[in-house]
Tab-separated table of C-alpha atoms and ligand atoms in Angstrom:
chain	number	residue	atom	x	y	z
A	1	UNK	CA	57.381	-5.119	7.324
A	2	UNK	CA	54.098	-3.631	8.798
A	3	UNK	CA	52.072	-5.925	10.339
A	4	UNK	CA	48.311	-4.894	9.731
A	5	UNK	CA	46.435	-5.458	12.792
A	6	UNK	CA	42.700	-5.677	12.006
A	7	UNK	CA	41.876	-6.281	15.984
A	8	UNK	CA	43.303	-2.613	16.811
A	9	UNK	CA	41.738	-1.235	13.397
A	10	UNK	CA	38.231	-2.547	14.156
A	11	UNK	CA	38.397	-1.479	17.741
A	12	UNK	CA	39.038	2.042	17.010
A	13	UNK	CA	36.190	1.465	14.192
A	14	UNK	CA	33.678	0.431	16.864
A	15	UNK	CA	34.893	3.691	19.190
A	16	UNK	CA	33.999	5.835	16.139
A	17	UNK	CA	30.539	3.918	15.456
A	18	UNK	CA	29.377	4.377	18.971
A	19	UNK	CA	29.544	8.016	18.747
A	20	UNK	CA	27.781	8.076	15.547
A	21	UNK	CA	24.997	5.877	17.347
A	22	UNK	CA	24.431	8.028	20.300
A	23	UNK	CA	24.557	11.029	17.730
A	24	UNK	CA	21.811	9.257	16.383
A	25	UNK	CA	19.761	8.999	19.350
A	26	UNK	CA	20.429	12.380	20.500
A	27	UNK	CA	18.937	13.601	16.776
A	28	UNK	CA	16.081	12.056	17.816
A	29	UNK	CA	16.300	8.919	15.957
A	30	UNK	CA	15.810	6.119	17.809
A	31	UNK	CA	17.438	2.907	19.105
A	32	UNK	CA	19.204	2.059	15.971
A	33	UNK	CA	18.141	-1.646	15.282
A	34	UNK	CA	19.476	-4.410	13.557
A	35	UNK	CA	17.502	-8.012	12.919
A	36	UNK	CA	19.576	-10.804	12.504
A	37	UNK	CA	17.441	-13.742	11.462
A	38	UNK	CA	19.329	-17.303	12.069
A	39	UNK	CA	17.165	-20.356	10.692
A	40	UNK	CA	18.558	-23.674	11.486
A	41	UNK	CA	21.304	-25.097	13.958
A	42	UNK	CA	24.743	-24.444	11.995
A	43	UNK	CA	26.760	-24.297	15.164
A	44	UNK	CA	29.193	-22.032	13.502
A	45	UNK	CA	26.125	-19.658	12.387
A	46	UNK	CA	25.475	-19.351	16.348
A	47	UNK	CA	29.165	-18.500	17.299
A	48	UNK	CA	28.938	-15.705	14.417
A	49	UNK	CA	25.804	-14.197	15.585
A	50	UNK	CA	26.797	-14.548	19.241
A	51	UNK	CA	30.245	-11.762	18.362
A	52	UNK	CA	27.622	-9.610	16.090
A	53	UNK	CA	24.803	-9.651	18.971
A	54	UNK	CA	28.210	-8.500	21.097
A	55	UNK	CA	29.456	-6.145	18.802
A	56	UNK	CA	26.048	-4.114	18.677
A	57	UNK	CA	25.758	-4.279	22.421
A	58	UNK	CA	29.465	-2.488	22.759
A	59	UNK	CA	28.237	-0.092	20.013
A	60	UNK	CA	24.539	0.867	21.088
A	61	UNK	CA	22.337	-0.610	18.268
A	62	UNK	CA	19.854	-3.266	19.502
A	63	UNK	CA	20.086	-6.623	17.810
A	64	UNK	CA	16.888	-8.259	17.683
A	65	UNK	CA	17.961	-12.171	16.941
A	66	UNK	CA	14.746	-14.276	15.224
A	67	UNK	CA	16.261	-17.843	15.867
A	68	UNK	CA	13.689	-19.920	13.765
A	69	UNK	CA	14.007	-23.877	13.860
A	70	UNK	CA	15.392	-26.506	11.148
A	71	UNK	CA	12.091	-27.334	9.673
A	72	UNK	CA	11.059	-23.226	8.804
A	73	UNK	CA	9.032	-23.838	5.872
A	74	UNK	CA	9.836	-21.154	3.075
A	75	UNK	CA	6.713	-18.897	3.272
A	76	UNK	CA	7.021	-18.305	7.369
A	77	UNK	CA	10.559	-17.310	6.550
A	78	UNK	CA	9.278	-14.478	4.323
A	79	UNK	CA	6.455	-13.234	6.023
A	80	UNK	CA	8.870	-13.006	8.920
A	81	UNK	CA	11.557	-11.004	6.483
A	82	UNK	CA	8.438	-8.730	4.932
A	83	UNK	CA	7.684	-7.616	8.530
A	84	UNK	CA	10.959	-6.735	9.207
A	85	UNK	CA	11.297	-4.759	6.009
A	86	UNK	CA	7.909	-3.108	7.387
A	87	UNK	CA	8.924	-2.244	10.778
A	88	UNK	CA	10.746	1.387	10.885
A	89	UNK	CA	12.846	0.485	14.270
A	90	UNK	CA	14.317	-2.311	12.374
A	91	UNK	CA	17.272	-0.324	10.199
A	92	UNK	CA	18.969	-3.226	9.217
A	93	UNK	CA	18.556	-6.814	8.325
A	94	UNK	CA	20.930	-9.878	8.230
A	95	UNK	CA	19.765	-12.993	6.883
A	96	UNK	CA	22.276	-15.640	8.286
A	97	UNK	CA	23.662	-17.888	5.513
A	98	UNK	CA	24.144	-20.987	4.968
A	99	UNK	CA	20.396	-21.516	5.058
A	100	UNK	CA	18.553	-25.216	5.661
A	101	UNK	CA	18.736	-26.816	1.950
A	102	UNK	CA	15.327	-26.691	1.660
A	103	UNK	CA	14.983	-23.104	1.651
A	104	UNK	CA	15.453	-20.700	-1.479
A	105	UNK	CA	18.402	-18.520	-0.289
A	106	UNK	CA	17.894	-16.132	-3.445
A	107	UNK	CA	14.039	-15.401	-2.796
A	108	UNK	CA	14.618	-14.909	1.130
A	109	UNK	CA	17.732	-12.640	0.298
A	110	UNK	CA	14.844	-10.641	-1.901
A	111	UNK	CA	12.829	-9.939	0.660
A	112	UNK	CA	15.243	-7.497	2.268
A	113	UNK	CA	15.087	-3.970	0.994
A	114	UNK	CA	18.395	-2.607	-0.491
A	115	UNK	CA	18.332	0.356	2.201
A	116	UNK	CA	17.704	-2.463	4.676
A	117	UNK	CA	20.162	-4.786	3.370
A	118	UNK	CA	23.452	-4.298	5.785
A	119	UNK	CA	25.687	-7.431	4.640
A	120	UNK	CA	25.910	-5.821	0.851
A	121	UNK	CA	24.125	-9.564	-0.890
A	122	UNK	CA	21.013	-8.072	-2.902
A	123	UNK	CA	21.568	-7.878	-6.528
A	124	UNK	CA	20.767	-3.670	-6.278
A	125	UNK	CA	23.698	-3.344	-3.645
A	126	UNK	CA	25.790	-5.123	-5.999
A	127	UNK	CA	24.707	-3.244	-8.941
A	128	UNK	CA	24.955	0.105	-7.550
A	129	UNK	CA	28.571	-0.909	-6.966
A	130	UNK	CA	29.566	-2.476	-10.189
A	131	UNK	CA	28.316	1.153	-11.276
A	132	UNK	CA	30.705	3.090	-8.852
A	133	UNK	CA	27.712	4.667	-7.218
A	134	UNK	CA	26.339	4.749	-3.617
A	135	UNK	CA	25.387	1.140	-2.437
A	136	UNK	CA	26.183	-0.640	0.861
A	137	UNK	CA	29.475	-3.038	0.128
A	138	UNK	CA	29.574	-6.345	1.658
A	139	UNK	CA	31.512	-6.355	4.301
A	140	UNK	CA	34.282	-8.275	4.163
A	141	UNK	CA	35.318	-6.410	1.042
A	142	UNK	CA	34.687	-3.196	2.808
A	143	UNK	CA	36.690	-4.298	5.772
A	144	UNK	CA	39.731	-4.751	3.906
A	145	UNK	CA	39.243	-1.016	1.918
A	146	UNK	CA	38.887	0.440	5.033
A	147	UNK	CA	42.351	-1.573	6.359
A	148	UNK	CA	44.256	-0.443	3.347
A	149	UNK	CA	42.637	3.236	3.696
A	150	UNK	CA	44.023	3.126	7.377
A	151	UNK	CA	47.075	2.059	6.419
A	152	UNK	CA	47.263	4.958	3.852
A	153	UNK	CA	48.172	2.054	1.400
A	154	UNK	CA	48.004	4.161	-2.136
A	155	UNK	CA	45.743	2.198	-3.957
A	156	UNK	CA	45.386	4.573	-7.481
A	157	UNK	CA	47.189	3.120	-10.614
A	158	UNK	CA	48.571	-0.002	-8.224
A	159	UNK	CA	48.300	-3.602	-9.829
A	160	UNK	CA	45.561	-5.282	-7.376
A	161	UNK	CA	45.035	-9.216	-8.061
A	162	UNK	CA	42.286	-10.760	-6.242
A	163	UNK	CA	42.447	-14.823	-5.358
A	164	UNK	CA	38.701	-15.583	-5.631
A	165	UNK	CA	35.481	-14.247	-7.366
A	166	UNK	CA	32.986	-15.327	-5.046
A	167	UNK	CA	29.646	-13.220	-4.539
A	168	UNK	CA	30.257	-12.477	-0.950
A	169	UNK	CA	34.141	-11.750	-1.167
A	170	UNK	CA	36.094	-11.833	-4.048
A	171	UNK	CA	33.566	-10.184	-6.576
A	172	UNK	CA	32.707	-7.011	-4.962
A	173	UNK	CA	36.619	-6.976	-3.678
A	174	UNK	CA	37.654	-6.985	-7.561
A	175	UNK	CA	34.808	-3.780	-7.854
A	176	UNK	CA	35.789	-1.680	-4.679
A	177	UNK	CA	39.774	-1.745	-5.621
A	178	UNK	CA	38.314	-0.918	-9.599
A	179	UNK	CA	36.562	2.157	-7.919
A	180	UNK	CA	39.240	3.056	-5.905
A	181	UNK	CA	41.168	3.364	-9.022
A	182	UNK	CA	43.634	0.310	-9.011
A	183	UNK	CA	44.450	-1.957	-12.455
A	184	UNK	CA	42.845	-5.216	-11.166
A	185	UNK	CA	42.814	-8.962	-12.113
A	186	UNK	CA	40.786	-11.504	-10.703
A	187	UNK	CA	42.174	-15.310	-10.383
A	188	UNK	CA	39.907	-17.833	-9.445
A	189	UNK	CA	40.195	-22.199	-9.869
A	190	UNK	CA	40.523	-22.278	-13.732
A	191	UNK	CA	43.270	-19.027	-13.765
A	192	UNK	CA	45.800	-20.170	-15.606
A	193	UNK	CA	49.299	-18.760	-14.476
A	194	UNK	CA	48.266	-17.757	-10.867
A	195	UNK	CA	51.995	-17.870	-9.246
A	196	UNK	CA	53.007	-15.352	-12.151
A	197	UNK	CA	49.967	-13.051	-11.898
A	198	UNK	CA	50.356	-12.922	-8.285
A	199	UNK	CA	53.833	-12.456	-8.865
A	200	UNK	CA	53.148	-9.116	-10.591
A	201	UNK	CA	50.518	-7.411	-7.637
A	202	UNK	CA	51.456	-4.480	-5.386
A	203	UNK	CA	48.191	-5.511	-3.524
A	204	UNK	CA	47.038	-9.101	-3.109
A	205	UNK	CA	43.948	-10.232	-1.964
A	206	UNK	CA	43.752	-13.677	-1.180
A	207	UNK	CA	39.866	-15.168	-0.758
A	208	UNK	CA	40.264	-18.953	-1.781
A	209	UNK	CA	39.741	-20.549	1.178
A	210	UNK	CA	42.768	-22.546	0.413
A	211	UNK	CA	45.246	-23.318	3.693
A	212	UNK	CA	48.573	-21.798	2.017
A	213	UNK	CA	47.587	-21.310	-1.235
A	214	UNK	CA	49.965	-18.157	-1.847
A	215	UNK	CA	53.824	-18.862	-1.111
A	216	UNK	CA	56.513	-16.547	-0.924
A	217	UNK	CA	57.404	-17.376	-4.670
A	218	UNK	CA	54.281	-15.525	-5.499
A	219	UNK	CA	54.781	-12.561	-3.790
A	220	UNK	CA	56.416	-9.512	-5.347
A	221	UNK	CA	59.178	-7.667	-2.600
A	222	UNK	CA	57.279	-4.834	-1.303
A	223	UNK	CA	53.874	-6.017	-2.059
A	224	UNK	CA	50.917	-5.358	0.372
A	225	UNK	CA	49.467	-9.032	1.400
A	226	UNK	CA	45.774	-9.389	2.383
A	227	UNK	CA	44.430	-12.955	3.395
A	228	UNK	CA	40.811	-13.131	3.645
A	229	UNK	CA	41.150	-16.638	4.044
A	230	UNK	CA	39.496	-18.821	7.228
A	231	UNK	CA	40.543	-22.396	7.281
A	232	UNK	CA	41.545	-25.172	9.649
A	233	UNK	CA	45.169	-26.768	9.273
A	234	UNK	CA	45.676	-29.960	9.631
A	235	UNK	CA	45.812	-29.519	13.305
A	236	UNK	CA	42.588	-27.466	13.701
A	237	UNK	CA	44.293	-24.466	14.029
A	238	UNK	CA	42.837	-21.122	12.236
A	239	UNK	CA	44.891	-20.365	9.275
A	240	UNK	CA	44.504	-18.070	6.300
A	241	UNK	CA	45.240	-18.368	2.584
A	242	UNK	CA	48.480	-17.096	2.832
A	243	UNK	CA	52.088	-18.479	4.069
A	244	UNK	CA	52.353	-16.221	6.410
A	245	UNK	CA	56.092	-16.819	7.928
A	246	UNK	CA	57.382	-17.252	4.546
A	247	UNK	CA	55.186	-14.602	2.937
A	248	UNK	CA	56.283	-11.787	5.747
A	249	UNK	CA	59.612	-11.599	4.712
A	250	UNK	CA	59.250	-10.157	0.903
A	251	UNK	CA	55.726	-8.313	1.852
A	252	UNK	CA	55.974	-4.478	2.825
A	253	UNK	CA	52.308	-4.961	4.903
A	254	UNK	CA	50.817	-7.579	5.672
A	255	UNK	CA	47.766	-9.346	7.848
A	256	UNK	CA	47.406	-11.711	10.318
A	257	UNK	CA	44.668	-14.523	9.772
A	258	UNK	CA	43.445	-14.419	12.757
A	259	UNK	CA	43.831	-10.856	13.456
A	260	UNK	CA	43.260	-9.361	10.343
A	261	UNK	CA	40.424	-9.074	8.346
A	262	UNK	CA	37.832	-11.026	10.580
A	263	UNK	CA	37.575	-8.543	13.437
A	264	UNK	CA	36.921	-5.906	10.422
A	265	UNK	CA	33.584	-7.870	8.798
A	266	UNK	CA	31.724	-7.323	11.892
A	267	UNK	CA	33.224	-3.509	12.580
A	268	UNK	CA	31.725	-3.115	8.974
A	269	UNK	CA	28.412	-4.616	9.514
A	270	UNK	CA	27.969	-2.171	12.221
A	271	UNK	CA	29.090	0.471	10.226
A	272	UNK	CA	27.194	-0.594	7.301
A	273	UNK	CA	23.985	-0.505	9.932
A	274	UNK	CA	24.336	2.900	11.173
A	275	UNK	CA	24.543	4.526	7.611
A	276	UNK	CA	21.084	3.079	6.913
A	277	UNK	CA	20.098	4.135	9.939
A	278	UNK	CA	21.118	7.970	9.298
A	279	UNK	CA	20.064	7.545	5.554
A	280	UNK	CA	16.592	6.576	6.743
A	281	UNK	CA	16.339	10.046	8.703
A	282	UNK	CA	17.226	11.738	5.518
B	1	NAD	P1	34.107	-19.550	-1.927
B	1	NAD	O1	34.458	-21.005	-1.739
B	1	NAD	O2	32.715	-19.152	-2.196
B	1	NAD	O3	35.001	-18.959	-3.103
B	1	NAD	C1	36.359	-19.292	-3.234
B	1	NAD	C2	36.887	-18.682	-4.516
B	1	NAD	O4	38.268	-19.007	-4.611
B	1	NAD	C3	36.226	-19.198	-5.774
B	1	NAD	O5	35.916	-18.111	-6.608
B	1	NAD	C4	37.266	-20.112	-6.419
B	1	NAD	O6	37.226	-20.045	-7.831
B	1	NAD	C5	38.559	-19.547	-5.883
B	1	NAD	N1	39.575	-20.601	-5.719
B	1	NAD	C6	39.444	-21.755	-5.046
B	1	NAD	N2	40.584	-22.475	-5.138
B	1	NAD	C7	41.424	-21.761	-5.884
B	1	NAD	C8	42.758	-21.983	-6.342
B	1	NAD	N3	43.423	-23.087	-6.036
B	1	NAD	N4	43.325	-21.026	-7.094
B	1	NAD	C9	42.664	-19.887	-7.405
B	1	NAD	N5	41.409	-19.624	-6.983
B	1	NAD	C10	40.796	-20.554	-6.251
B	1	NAD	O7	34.673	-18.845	-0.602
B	1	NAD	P2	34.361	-17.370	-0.011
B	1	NAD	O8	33.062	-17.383	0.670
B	1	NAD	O9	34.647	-16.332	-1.036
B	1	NAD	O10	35.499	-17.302	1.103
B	1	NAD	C11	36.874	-17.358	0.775
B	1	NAD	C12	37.678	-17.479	2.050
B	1	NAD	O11	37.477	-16.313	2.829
B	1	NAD	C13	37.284	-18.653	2.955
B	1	NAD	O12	38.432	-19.142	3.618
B	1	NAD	C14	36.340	-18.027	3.957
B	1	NAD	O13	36.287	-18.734	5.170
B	1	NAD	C15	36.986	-16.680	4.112
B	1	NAD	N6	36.085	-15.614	4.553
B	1	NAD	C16	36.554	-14.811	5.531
B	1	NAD	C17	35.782	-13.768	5.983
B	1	NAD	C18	36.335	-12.880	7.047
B	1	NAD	O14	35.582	-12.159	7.662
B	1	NAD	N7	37.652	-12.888	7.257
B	1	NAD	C19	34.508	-13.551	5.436
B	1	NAD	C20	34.065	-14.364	4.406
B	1	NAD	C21	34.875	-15.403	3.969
């Protein structure tokens, strides 16, 4: 069994991306710059931004962090996302969700140009991917392509079934392993069957969000394992969708949770933020 190791992965990932960054520069482009706007107090919200504010740093791109109070009424919020869509040293913008429940998550999430819009969420992005052409992937979904690319897991004609059809995750997972040439199903809450359909992948992607959701009895020997998943057992501790003692025993690869995919979102943000950057030279 290979053990995947996402931490190593995004690491070299990051090595690559600061190259590209100070190539940028030295083209005469700039301080690549990304604008991460956080609205509200969601203390897990300010531990996220804190490791992507870190992550630029080690990579060269300036984060510029608009941390805008509870009570942001809807209309600042966009004037402040329409002058960031303006401003040419701003390459890339993150909106961080979940937004204050007042506030209309789809219209803000408009605001952001598709060549602006790094975390893969505007309908365009999604559409240009959903139509195998050139759009930024979210990056979760991209994180764990890039893993499997790394890992030179063959991917063409393979039976991928993905746990979860979620906007941010599961959805444009299903679409990247469809481009990349795999036979895919997609299980979700009403799947009917899921131990026998997961029973049947050579790749698994699990994005429920379910603490040990996929046991070893639905794991085909050989099979490549993938757990997206971020939840707290019952003692607090991290843990993924996946049981990952039991599950490591029948799966060829497989990835940690943590270890895994996490470090790999925020490698792809980056990444996702310098190819805007270089397309907007172009
Ligand atoms: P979500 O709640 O929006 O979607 C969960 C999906 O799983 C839904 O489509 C639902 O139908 C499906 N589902 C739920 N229970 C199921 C069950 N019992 N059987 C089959 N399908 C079921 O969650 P999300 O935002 O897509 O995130 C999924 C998980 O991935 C969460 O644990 C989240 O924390 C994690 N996550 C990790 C990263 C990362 O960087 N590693 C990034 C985003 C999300």
């Amino acid at each position: 069994m290979i053990l995947i190791d996402g931490k190593k992965t995004a690491a070299e990932i990051r090595a690559e991306l600061k190259e590209r960054a100070a190539a940028f520069e030295a083209r005469g482009g700039g301080k690549i710059g990304l604008a991460v706007v956080c609205i509200g107090d969601d203390p897990a919200s300010k531990v996220y931004i804190r490791n992507k504010v870190k992550a630029c740093e080690e990579v060269g791109i300036s984060s510029l962090v608009y941390a805008l109070p509870e009570e942001t009424a809807q209309a600042e919020a966009e004037t402040l996302l329409a002058s960031l869509a303006e401003n040419a040293a701003v390459h890339g913008i993150l909106l961080q969700l979940p937004l204050p429940a007042h506030l209309d998550t789809e219209r803000l999430l408009a605001k952001i140009p598709a060549k602006k819009d790094v975390d893969g969420f505007s309908a365009q992005n999604i559409g240009e991917i959903a139509l195998h052409r050139n759009g930024t992937a979210a990056c979760t979904p991209r994180g764990v392509m890039e893993l499997l690319r790394r890992y030179h897991v063959e991917i063409c004609g393979k039976h991928a079934v993905v746990v979860g059809r979620s906007n941010i995750v599961g959805r444009p997972m299903a679409l990247l392993l469809l481009n990349a040439d795999a036979t895919v199903t997609v299980c979700h809450s009403r799947t009917q069957g899921l131990k026998e359909i997961c029973a049947g992948a050579d790749i698994l992607v699990a994005a429920a969000g379910r603490p040990k959701l996929i046991t070893a009895d639905m794991v085909k020997e050989g099979a490549v394992v993938i757990d997206v998943g971020m939840n707290r057992d019952a003692n607090g501790k991290l843990c993924g969708d996946v049981d990952f003692e039991a599950v490591k025993e029948k799966a060829s690869m497989i990835t940690p949770v943590p270890g895994g995919v996490g470090p790999m979102t925020v490698a792809m943000l980056l990444s996702n933020t310098i190819d805007a950057a270089e397309r907007s030279l172009k």
